[in-house]
Amino acid sequence: MPEPRSRQLGSCLASGGLPGEQILAWAPGVRKGLEPEMPGTLICSNLRVTFQPHGWQRSQETPLSSEYDFSLANIGRLEAVHGPSRVQLLRPGSLLKFIPEEILIHGQDFRLLRVGFEAGGLEPQAFQVTMAIVQARAQNSPAQQYAGITLSQAGQSSDSRKPPIPLLETIEDWETERKKQAARGWRVSTVNERFDVATSLPRYFWVPNRTLDSEIRRAFGHFHQGRGPRLSWHHPGGSDLLRCGGFYTASDPNKEDIRAVESMLQAGHSDVVLVDTMDELPSLADVQLAHLRLRALCLPDSSVAEDKWFSALEGTRWLDYTRSCLRKASDISVLVTSRVRSVVLQERGDRDFNGLLSSLVQLLSAPEARTLLGFQSLVQREWVAAGHPFLTRLRGSGASEEAPVFLLFLDCVWQLLQQFPAEFEFSEFFLLALHDSVRVPDTLTFLRDTPWERGKQSGQFNNYTQVYTPGFPGAGNSINPQLSVWDWNLRYSNKQILQFRNPGYDPEHCPDSWLPRQQPSFMVPGPPSSVWLFSRGSLTPLNQLCPWRDSPSLLAVSSRWLPRPAISSESLADQEWGLPSHWGACPLPPGLLLPGCLGPQIRLWTRCYLRGRPEVQMGLSAPTISGLQEELSHLQELLRKWTPRISPEDHSKKRNSNTILSQSR
């Protein structure tokens, strides 16, 4: 009897499965923790664990499930339970000591899959599927050569198909985006088309018009990992936001190279601000430790007492790090919008917090980045194409370089969504979908560290065989029609995708109603030939841009250009728009958001981090009108259940429904 069932499950997964996926074991069970409990089948394959409810069929249009699938890489903790007190923590390679009555799969994305097994002669199957999960985790490697899902494997045609957003893999994509930003002083450089300048950079990027490719090649060699200054975003008022790696101080550039570097950093502006990105921000190790502590705290069986839970939350430092990122991004937004200048984000590796800050600055300053398509394009440009090492940072192996910087960024975005709900076209549900997608093994978007690795894996660059690893499969100039994370219909139904849009979004905040590009009247010119270092909340004048000149003294500037001392109670906005005094009061530019960063203004993302506690989720604001109606119905049902329990003494105290509901939670 198990054999026909196995073939049935195999055909079901094959109709919408992953390339090379094989079923290892299965067992009938009941998904617990939900009301009502859901009978179905727990299936373990060589790539994922999935729970298939009875009567549920995978759609050809949505071959994967965002609700029922757990990739092996996403499993953070596996527990087997027998009886009321026997619990075994199963690590990769462990041996199960008893036949489980229930298993708990804790996802690194904070989801919880709790499955109880049926009795009646099926106990061996429960043992087999549990051990299959243990062994599959032991054999699974995040760095495995997984090729992702192609259009044909997803049942889609590649005829005249365009990706949901530009993937920035062609020069045409970059040129279109440059024109969209009206960055007239910039051009698309092809100097890295064969990745011989830096494999972590995209094939194309923006550089000043007057800079030659030969100068770029030499200048980039004086930066860490060859990541020289490039344009991230052109503000419609005239400022430019750049990013680059740290100076390679051991190099010995000649005068022409130094002149080229300075010209690229200055980008045609008389006012240049170098931003020390990592100043006052956590290290990668700090972010990783905070995330591990947060995940441990949010487990359903956390040992922290309820009355000490919030102090333990503060002890994780996760909210502190979110606050620091938002505060620094706010300051940089002020730098970009207050004066016409070049603002350069400088981080040693240029692959982590530069992307985080650049993305947040654009969200705070550009309404188009807050639209659904605009935000996806932003992530594709500043994270995916820019070479953020997703695989290294999120692989879950405990390596020293592991740190969920991208998840910290999504938390920052969620904070903005809570403080400015009418400014964003996308919803919390969309952020959750993106949060959960980083460990789903269906596309290469988050499964590789660089554009070079993604292109090599998909066979996109076979015409450059002299540059890439020899022997990689592929032929000619054909590009494998690879799907990306932005192909949401791969995992989400049309009903779910509709929830990506924020019903509270105000169309008045759309880009068409924003500041005209030709009238940057709110911006003021910077001082002539001024160079500044932004560090610890204040501007310090410098006498040079590059570290290779011997100039120990600071640039002599007029006292009216000197910044005020850094005072914690005074924001950079006060400093910038308050100087010099003869300018008078200057209101915030249209479209600029400055979030609050005080203690209670930074909140816990409950719908994400406490998903393993279904009782906590009830009563939270749903992302759609229908969701709000469902939660309202649930709360009304709770009220009906509680009302008969109210004693006469309670009535005498005039306890209202709000008190009752707060107790029920």
XYZ file of C-alpha atoms in Angstrom:
665
model
C 0.000 0.000 0.000
C 2.752 2.538 0.690
C 4.141 2.093 -2.807
C 1.149 3.451 -4.757
C 0.894 6.321 -2.288
C 4.585 7.097 -2.814
C 4.121 7.180 -6.571
C 1.131 9.475 -6.110
C 3.155 11.869 -3.949
C 6.045 11.706 -6.381
C 3.871 12.633 -9.330
C 2.319 15.446 -7.305
C 5.689 16.983 -6.456
C 7.035 16.342 -9.944
C 4.218 18.382 -11.457
C 5.434 21.430 -9.576
C 8.686 20.387 -7.997
C 12.261 21.554 -8.122
C 14.852 20.279 -10.600
C 16.426 17.080 -9.295
C 14.010 16.742 -6.391
C 13.386 13.253 -4.991
C 11.044 12.091 -2.234
C 12.927 10.396 0.621
C 10.082 9.526 2.996
C 6.523 10.441 3.939
C 4.031 9.815 6.733
C 0.382 10.736 7.379
C -0.050 13.307 10.104
C -2.016 16.229 11.477
C -0.725 19.778 11.430
C -1.195 21.186 14.925
C -1.118 24.687 16.313
C -3.950 25.727 14.017
C -7.682 25.859 14.539
C -9.012 23.524 13.310
C -6.164 21.020 13.096
C -5.337 20.023 9.520
C -4.917 16.363 8.454
C -2.494 15.648 5.645
C 0.868 14.116 4.757
C 4.370 15.156 5.812
C 6.829 14.705 2.940
C 10.622 14.923 3.046
C 12.596 15.353 -0.157
C 16.272 16.004 -0.774
C 15.546 19.761 -0.944
C 12.652 20.509 1.401
C 10.052 19.357 3.893
C 6.459 19.985 2.904
C 3.094 19.332 4.514
C 0.397 18.456 2.011
C -3.154 18.816 3.387
C -5.691 16.215 2.350
C -7.465 17.240 -0.832
C -4.944 19.975 -1.635
C -3.362 19.942 -5.087
C -0.406 21.985 -6.257
C -1.389 24.405 -8.960
C 0.509 24.358 -12.229
C 0.564 28.156 -12.056
C 1.884 28.083 -8.479
C 4.118 24.988 -8.368
C 5.562 25.769 -4.938
C 3.791 26.675 -1.723
C 4.657 29.647 0.449
C 2.536 28.199 3.241
C 3.407 24.508 3.416
C 7.044 24.275 2.250
C 10.154 24.393 4.457
C 13.457 24.254 2.593
C 16.129 22.201 4.351
C 18.311 25.300 4.568
C 15.513 27.081 6.411
C 15.218 24.499 9.208
C 16.860 25.999 12.256
C 15.741 23.482 14.869
C 14.094 20.040 14.752
C 12.500 18.431 17.797
C 10.853 15.031 18.277
C 8.275 14.569 21.037
C 6.897 11.432 22.694
C 4.482 11.794 25.541
C 4.199 14.843 27.787
C 7.855 15.069 28.801
C 10.092 13.232 26.341
C 11.666 15.679 23.879
C 14.751 15.118 21.726
C 16.581 17.857 19.861
C 17.648 16.402 16.522
C 20.754 17.869 14.962
C 22.066 16.873 11.521
C 23.458 13.365 11.912
C 21.597 12.590 15.164
C 19.973 9.211 15.849
C 16.331 9.242 16.899
C 15.917 7.329 20.187
C 12.164 6.706 20.051
C 9.175 6.681 17.720
C 7.876 10.263 17.730
C 4.278 11.170 18.337
C 4.940 14.692 17.129
C 7.749 16.707 15.538
C 8.336 20.453 15.614
C 10.207 22.153 12.777
C 11.367 25.673 13.658
C 12.228 27.720 10.585
C 14.988 30.289 10.560
C 12.314 32.598 9.169
C 10.466 32.236 12.531
C 7.776 29.944 11.111
C 6.764 26.797 12.996
C 5.567 23.507 11.495
C 4.096 21.207 14.141
C 2.955 17.784 12.945
C 1.437 14.983 15.029
C 1.507 11.437 13.690
C -1.366 9.020 13.548
C -1.340 5.721 15.452
C -2.603 2.404 14.191
C 0.394 0.654 12.669
C 1.916 3.701 10.940
C 4.514 4.416 13.629
C 7.413 3.157 11.467
C 6.569 5.748 8.832
C 6.722 8.491 11.464
C 10.166 7.240 12.470
C 11.323 7.015 8.849
C 10.215 10.497 7.808
C 11.795 12.033 10.918
C 15.110 10.293 10.289
C 14.897 11.256 6.614
C 14.715 14.921 7.631
C 17.715 14.491 9.936
C 19.796 12.819 7.231
C 18.709 15.238 4.503
C 19.798 18.175 6.654
C 23.169 16.528 7.224
C 23.709 16.015 3.493
C 22.289 19.355 2.382
C 24.783 22.077 1.554
C 23.669 25.650 0.870
C 26.483 25.913 -1.649
C 25.240 22.950 -3.676
C 25.179 23.560 -7.425
C 21.477 24.214 -7.661
C 20.478 25.640 -11.032
C 17.134 27.175 -10.071
C 13.832 26.840 -11.867
C 13.577 27.787 -15.525
C 10.503 28.960 -17.378
C 9.897 25.574 -18.978
C 10.154 23.782 -15.633
C 7.600 26.167 -14.178
C 5.205 25.511 -17.026
C 5.646 28.986 -18.499
C 6.540 30.032 -22.006
C 9.601 32.148 -22.700
C 8.063 33.637 -25.839
C 8.244 37.445 -25.580
C 8.326 37.171 -21.796
C 9.801 39.989 -19.773
C 10.781 39.685 -16.120
C 8.486 41.464 -13.631
C 11.178 44.102 -13.114
C 14.446 44.844 -14.947
C 17.071 42.443 -13.565
C 19.896 44.815 -14.580
C 21.697 42.102 -16.517
C 21.883 44.103 -19.760
C 23.230 47.496 -20.689
C 19.731 48.438 -21.874
C 18.356 47.897 -18.347
C 20.966 50.210 -16.844
C 20.455 52.879 -19.491
C 16.685 52.810 -18.958
C 17.119 53.214 -15.217
C 19.632 56.059 -15.704
C 17.158 57.938 -17.874
C 14.413 57.296 -15.359
C 16.514 58.999 -12.693
C 17.414 61.824 -15.134
C 21.095 61.350 -14.245
C 22.390 63.394 -17.168
C 25.916 63.718 -15.815
C 26.368 59.947 -15.731
C 26.814 57.131 -18.244
C 26.739 53.343 -18.227
C 30.229 51.870 -18.132
C 31.005 48.504 -19.739
C 34.490 48.217 -18.234
C 33.423 45.250 -16.080
C 31.426 43.497 -18.793
C 33.675 40.431 -18.489
C 34.030 40.747 -14.701
C 37.768 41.305 -15.001
C 37.640 44.445 -12.818
C 35.685 42.883 -9.937
C 33.631 39.667 -9.882
C 31.472 41.043 -7.047
C 30.380 44.067 -9.115
C 27.673 43.990 -11.795
C 28.660 43.883 -15.435
C 27.519 47.487 -15.835
C 27.323 50.500 -13.521
C 27.110 54.273 -13.647
C 30.167 56.545 -13.748
C 30.655 60.268 -14.474
C 30.372 61.179 -18.156
C 33.884 62.561 -18.404
C 35.594 59.541 -16.834
C 37.196 57.159 -19.327
C 36.930 53.392 -18.916
C 40.719 53.175 -18.817
C 40.732 55.582 -15.861
C 38.017 53.552 -14.138
C 39.995 50.340 -14.480
C 43.081 51.901 -12.888
C 41.187 53.842 -10.219
C 39.125 50.846 -9.053
C 42.348 48.960 -8.359
C 42.993 51.304 -5.424
C 39.801 50.249 -3.596
C 39.108 47.168 -1.536
C 38.003 44.234 -3.750
C 38.138 46.580 -6.736
C 34.865 48.235 -5.741
C 35.436 51.837 -6.719
C 32.928 54.720 -6.534
C 29.707 54.304 -8.562
C 26.416 56.117 -8.610
C 23.643 54.568 -6.516
C 21.004 57.234 -6.958
C 20.630 60.683 -8.504
C 18.386 62.992 -6.489
C 16.052 65.068 -8.679
C 17.295 68.181 -6.898
C 20.830 67.629 -8.173
C 22.693 65.694 -5.460
C 24.280 62.317 -6.129
C 24.525 59.349 -3.762
C 27.565 57.175 -4.425
C 28.940 54.019 -2.831
C 32.388 52.450 -2.818
C 34.714 50.165 -0.908
C 37.444 51.276 1.425
C 40.631 52.849 0.106
C 43.376 50.306 -0.481
C 45.974 52.330 1.371
C 48.807 49.901 0.570
C 48.588 50.802 -3.109
C 50.805 53.429 -4.664
C 48.746 55.360 -7.230
C 50.324 57.902 -9.501
C 49.048 61.441 -9.846
C 46.763 60.570 -12.745
C 45.102 57.775 -10.764
C 44.601 60.043 -7.750
C 43.114 62.703 -9.983
C 40.732 60.124 -11.494
C 39.654 58.874 -8.062
C 39.009 62.408 -6.815
C 37.066 63.256 -9.956
C 34.853 60.202 -9.539
C 34.199 60.938 -5.867
C 33.472 64.592 -6.566
C 31.143 63.703 -9.479
C 31.098 67.280 -10.741
C 30.100 68.815 -7.380
C 31.939 71.418 -5.354
C 30.705 69.921 -2.074
C 31.697 66.329 -1.226
C 30.774 64.375 1.904
C 32.481 61.089 2.726
C 30.281 58.978 5.001
C 31.946 56.464 7.292
C 29.270 53.807 6.858
C 30.210 51.556 9.769
C 30.550 54.368 12.274
C 27.931 53.808 15.023
C 26.530 50.750 13.239
C 26.865 47.149 14.483
C 29.442 44.741 13.143
C 28.453 41.641 11.219
C 29.092 39.557 14.340
C 26.828 41.874 16.357
C 23.983 41.480 13.859
C 24.321 37.702 13.805
C 24.363 37.414 17.606
C 21.353 39.709 17.959
C 19.370 37.695 15.410
C 20.203 34.394 17.129
C 19.105 35.817 20.480
C 15.913 37.182 18.955
C 15.057 33.842 17.383
C 15.691 31.984 20.645
C 13.527 34.461 22.530
C 10.628 34.122 20.086
C 10.462 30.333 20.232
C 7.173 29.060 21.701
C 9.057 27.195 24.443
C 11.306 30.101 25.395
C 12.439 29.803 29.001
C 12.189 33.552 29.612
C 9.511 34.454 32.135
C 6.645 36.561 30.796
C 7.353 39.456 33.148
C 10.974 39.587 31.915
C 10.258 39.094 28.225
C 10.504 42.733 27.150
C 13.750 43.290 29.041
C 15.096 40.169 27.341
C 13.996 41.622 24.014
C 15.993 44.766 24.692
C 18.907 42.545 25.659
C 19.033 41.032 22.184
C 20.053 44.494 20.847
C 18.085 43.829 17.624
C 15.837 46.854 18.091
C 18.881 48.981 18.979
C 20.550 48.033 15.706
C 17.363 48.771 13.767
C 17.215 52.167 15.451
C 20.872 52.915 14.620
C 20.369 52.099 10.937
C 17.274 54.281 10.652
C 18.906 57.181 12.463
C 21.976 57.094 10.240
C 19.899 56.744 7.078
C 17.873 59.774 8.168
C 21.039 61.817 8.591
C 22.318 60.805 5.164
C 18.955 61.701 3.636
C 19.364 65.172 5.087
C 22.859 65.403 3.605
C 21.532 64.453 0.170
C 18.509 66.746 0.192
C 19.768 69.820 2.037
C 22.475 70.887 -0.435
C 23.532 70.017 -3.967
C 26.521 67.780 -3.308
C 28.131 64.409 -3.768
C 27.520 62.064 -0.815
C 29.760 58.986 -0.828
C 28.977 55.927 1.299
C 32.235 54.185 2.111
C 32.367 50.705 3.648
C 35.421 48.465 3.507
C 33.702 45.698 1.551
C 30.889 47.839 0.066
C 28.552 44.830 0.096
C 26.547 45.047 3.313
C 25.703 48.271 5.114
C 26.343 50.439 2.061
C 23.427 48.655 0.414
C 21.312 48.958 3.543
C 21.893 52.690 3.968
C 21.629 53.498 0.267
C 18.295 51.665 0.075
C 16.905 53.355 3.188
C 18.006 56.788 1.969
C 16.113 56.273 -1.278
C 13.027 55.064 0.587
C 13.137 58.146 2.788
C 13.784 60.573 -0.060
C 12.121 59.172 -3.193
C 8.386 58.370 -3.294
C 8.842 56.193 -6.375
C 10.990 53.820 -4.300
C 7.969 53.257 -2.038
C 5.829 51.803 -4.828
C 5.655 48.042 -5.256
C 7.633 47.970 -8.493
C 9.978 50.710 -7.312
C 10.904 48.838 -4.147
C 11.569 45.588 -6.007
C 13.786 47.475 -8.468
C 15.589 49.077 -5.537
C 16.380 45.713 -3.936
C 17.469 44.262 -7.270
C 19.846 47.180 -7.898
C 21.288 47.888 -4.439
C 21.448 44.303 -3.133
C 21.279 41.648 -5.849
C 23.101 43.389 -8.701
C 25.478 45.166 -6.288
C 26.807 41.832 -5.045
C 25.483 41.438 -1.511
C 26.727 37.975 -0.421
C 23.310 36.456 0.313
C 24.540 32.868 0.419
C 27.371 33.653 2.827
C 25.303 35.886 5.091
C 22.229 33.624 5.289
C 23.484 30.070 4.834
C 22.782 29.064 8.450
C 26.045 27.186 8.916
C 27.305 29.231 11.848
C 30.280 30.556 9.880
C 32.014 33.712 11.066
C 30.812 35.697 8.040
C 27.168 34.840 8.585
C 24.959 37.854 9.391
C 21.371 38.599 8.244
C 22.013 42.192 7.143
C 19.276 41.999 4.516
C 16.741 40.875 7.135
C 17.795 43.811 9.304
C 17.045 46.049 6.322
C 13.566 44.525 5.934
C 12.908 45.220 9.608
C 13.896 48.856 9.045
C 11.468 49.032 6.122
C 8.715 47.558 8.282
C 9.368 50.276 10.886
C 8.901 52.911 8.171
C 5.708 51.223 7.030
C 4.344 51.467 10.573
C 5.265 55.125 10.988
C 4.161 56.226 7.500
C 1.402 53.777 6.460
C -0.027 55.996 3.716
C 3.355 56.510 2.015
C 4.001 52.925 0.889
C 2.188 51.068 -1.876
C 3.354 47.645 -0.650
C 2.061 45.955 2.481
C 3.460 44.084 5.436
C 2.426 40.854 3.717
C 4.795 41.692 0.854
C 7.654 42.278 3.285
C 6.914 38.922 4.901
C 6.965 37.240 1.496
C 10.342 38.797 0.717
C 11.628 37.913 4.195
C 10.662 34.262 3.719
C 12.059 34.071 0.181
C 15.702 34.415 1.171
C 15.986 30.738 2.105
C 13.662 29.211 -0.496
C 15.676 27.098 -2.988
C 13.725 27.895 -6.145
C 15.604 30.802 -7.734
C 19.217 31.959 -7.810
C 18.408 35.464 -6.561
C 19.363 34.713 -2.957
C 21.352 31.506 -3.515
C 24.530 33.100 -4.856
C 26.871 35.811 -3.611
C 27.612 37.763 -6.794
C 26.163 38.527 -10.240
C 29.105 36.603 -11.704
C 28.118 33.435 -9.815
C 24.461 33.743 -10.836
C 25.354 34.304 -14.472
C 27.832 31.434 -14.488
C 25.282 29.086 -12.903
C 22.513 29.973 -15.349
C 24.788 29.793 -18.402
C 24.243 33.460 -19.172
C 27.891 34.255 -19.934
C 28.969 31.333 -22.080
C 30.300 33.678 -24.758
C 33.009 34.740 -22.293
C 34.624 31.338 -21.829
C 38.047 32.894 -21.443
C 36.882 34.672 -18.286
C 34.690 32.090 -16.589
C 35.373 28.686 -15.147
C 36.143 26.316 -18.049
C 33.773 23.470 -18.777
C 30.593 25.095 -17.548
C 27.609 23.706 -19.509
C 25.942 25.873 -22.107
C 26.239 26.806 -25.730
C 26.463 29.950 -27.751
C 25.037 33.242 -26.549
C 21.721 31.789 -25.404
C 20.514 32.908 -22.003
C 18.801 30.388 -19.786
C 15.300 31.778 -19.128
C 15.853 31.808 -15.389
C 13.141 32.815 -12.956
C 13.876 35.276 -10.168
C 12.439 35.864 -6.731
C 10.215 38.538 -8.297
C 8.246 35.828 -10.126
C 5.869 35.663 -7.187
C 3.371 33.381 -8.904
C 5.933 30.618 -8.476
C 5.014 30.326 -4.779
C 2.027 32.598 -4.177
C -1.533 32.398 -5.445
C -3.241 35.341 -7.136
C -5.244 35.902 -3.952
C -2.050 36.140 -1.928
C -0.367 38.447 -4.426
C -3.304 40.842 -4.178
C -2.390 41.222 -0.502
C 1.002 42.636 -1.497
C -0.661 46.024 -1.997
C -1.275 48.311 0.933
C -4.976 49.303 1.052
C -4.044 52.425 3.022
C -1.660 53.761 0.372
C -2.481 57.335 -0.616
C -2.237 57.827 -4.408
C -1.482 61.496 -3.744
C 2.007 60.337 -2.762
C 2.708 58.823 -6.165
C 5.817 60.030 -8.043
C 3.796 62.155 -10.480
C 2.842 64.526 -7.679
C 6.386 64.858 -6.372
C 8.898 67.650 -6.845
C 9.430 68.655 -10.504
C 12.875 67.564 -11.627
C 13.761 70.928 -13.122
C 12.971 73.020 -10.051
C 15.247 72.069 -7.145
C 14.348 75.270 -5.297
C 14.546 73.695 -1.851
C 18.234 72.826 -2.239
C 21.092 75.212 -1.566
C 24.604 75.196 -2.988
C 27.439 73.918 -0.875
C 30.530 75.919 -0.011
C 33.147 76.175 -2.738
C 35.530 73.202 -2.989
C 34.603 71.758 0.404
C 35.338 68.212 1.543
C 33.688 66.760 4.622
C 33.723 63.594 6.675
C 30.400 62.626 8.218
C 31.037 60.662 11.378
C 29.268 60.332 14.735
C 26.430 62.581 13.696
C 28.445 65.608 12.624
C 30.446 66.988 9.710
C 34.185 67.471 9.984
C 36.056 69.424 7.280
C 38.851 67.573 5.494
C 41.646 68.838 3.318
C 41.672 65.931 0.869
C 39.545 63.162 -0.559
C 42.203 60.477 -0.912
C 44.531 59.068 1.775
C 47.615 58.949 -0.441
C 48.546 62.654 -0.153
C 50.645 63.920 2.768
C 48.348 66.586 4.222
C 47.996 66.356 8.015
C 46.233 69.705 8.438
C 42.518 70.232 7.952
C 41.197 72.405 5.176
C 40.960 76.025 6.184
C 37.341 77.052 5.749
C 35.257 79.947 6.859
C 33.813 79.548 10.355
C 30.291 79.807 8.968
C 30.812 76.433 7.244
C 31.962 74.624 10.389
C 29.346 72.222 11.769
C 27.858 72.563 15.174
C 29.140 70.106 17.778
C 27.340 66.788 17.718
C 24.562 66.988 20.306
C 22.313 63.993 20.856
C 19.184 66.126 21.189
C 19.849 67.994 17.953
C 19.317 66.200 14.674
C 21.452 66.678 11.614
C 18.416 68.286 9.973
C 18.598 71.050 12.571
C 22.303 71.455 11.912
C 22.054 71.429 8.131
C 19.069 73.676 7.607
C 20.115 75.929 10.459
C 23.450 76.898 8.864
C 24.400 79.465 7.881
C 22.029 81.726 9.731
C 21.331 84.158 6.862
C 19.572 81.377 4.946
C 16.771 81.443 7.491
C 14.342 78.630 8.213
C 14.103 75.972 5.519
C 11.198 73.496 5.533
C 11.670 69.806 4.814
C 11.713 69.060 1.092
C 8.576 67.485 -0.394
C 8.614 63.705 -0.207
C 11.272 63.435 2.523
C 10.425 61.194 5.480
C 12.283 61.478 8.780
C 11.255 58.596 11.059
C 11.168 58.735 14.826
C 13.853 56.660 16.499
C 13.056 57.078 20.190
C 12.463 54.031 22.369
C 8.754 53.230 21.842
C 8.836 54.354 18.191
C 10.907 51.293 17.248
C 8.716 48.228 17.669
C 8.970 44.463 17.401
C 7.813 43.039 14.073
C 5.307 40.771 15.780
C 3.684 39.298 12.697
C 7.096 38.070 11.537
C 9.015 37.119 14.669
C 6.156 35.642 16.702
C 4.661 33.493 13.957
C 5.451 30.418 16.037
C 2.912 31.659 18.578
C -0.482 31.682 16.837
C -2.227 33.012 19.934
C -0.184 36.207 19.713
C -1.141 36.808 16.079
C -4.866 37.097 16.704
C -6.070 40.656 16.908
C -3.171 42.131 14.939
C -4.007 44.439 12.069
C -4.384 42.369 8.914
C -2.882 43.539 5.603
C -6.214 43.560 3.734
C -9.816 44.586 4.305
C -10.950 40.961 4.117
C -8.277 40.040 6.636
C -9.496 42.733 8.997
C -13.032 41.384 8.651
C -11.838 37.882 9.503
C -9.990 39.102 12.585
C -12.988 41.182 13.634
C -15.186 38.101 13.395
C -12.689 36.165 15.497
C -12.580 38.885 18.156
C -16.380 39.032 18.240
C -16.469 35.273 18.769
C -13.990 35.634 21.630
C -16.182 38.332 23.127
C -19.231 36.046 22.995
C -17.256 33.309 24.725
C -16.021 35.620 27.472
C -19.234 37.495 28.174
C -21.006 34.690 30.140
C -17.947 34.367 32.364
C -18.184 37.923 33.676
C -19.295 37.879 37.288
C -21.531 40.491 38.946
C -18.437 41.856 40.665
C -16.875 42.420 37.259
C -19.986 44.288 36.086
C -19.836 46.480 39.152
C -16.323 47.492 38.155
C -17.672 48.524 34.727
C -15.149 46.500 32.807
C -15.519 47.135 29.112
C -14.933 44.919 26.106
C -11.423 46.258 25.609
C -10.414 44.882 28.988
C -11.992 41.533 28.159
C -10.201 41.322 24.834
C -6.873 42.251 26.363
C -7.274 39.422 28.873
C -8.208 36.936 26.178
C -4.913 37.590 24.464
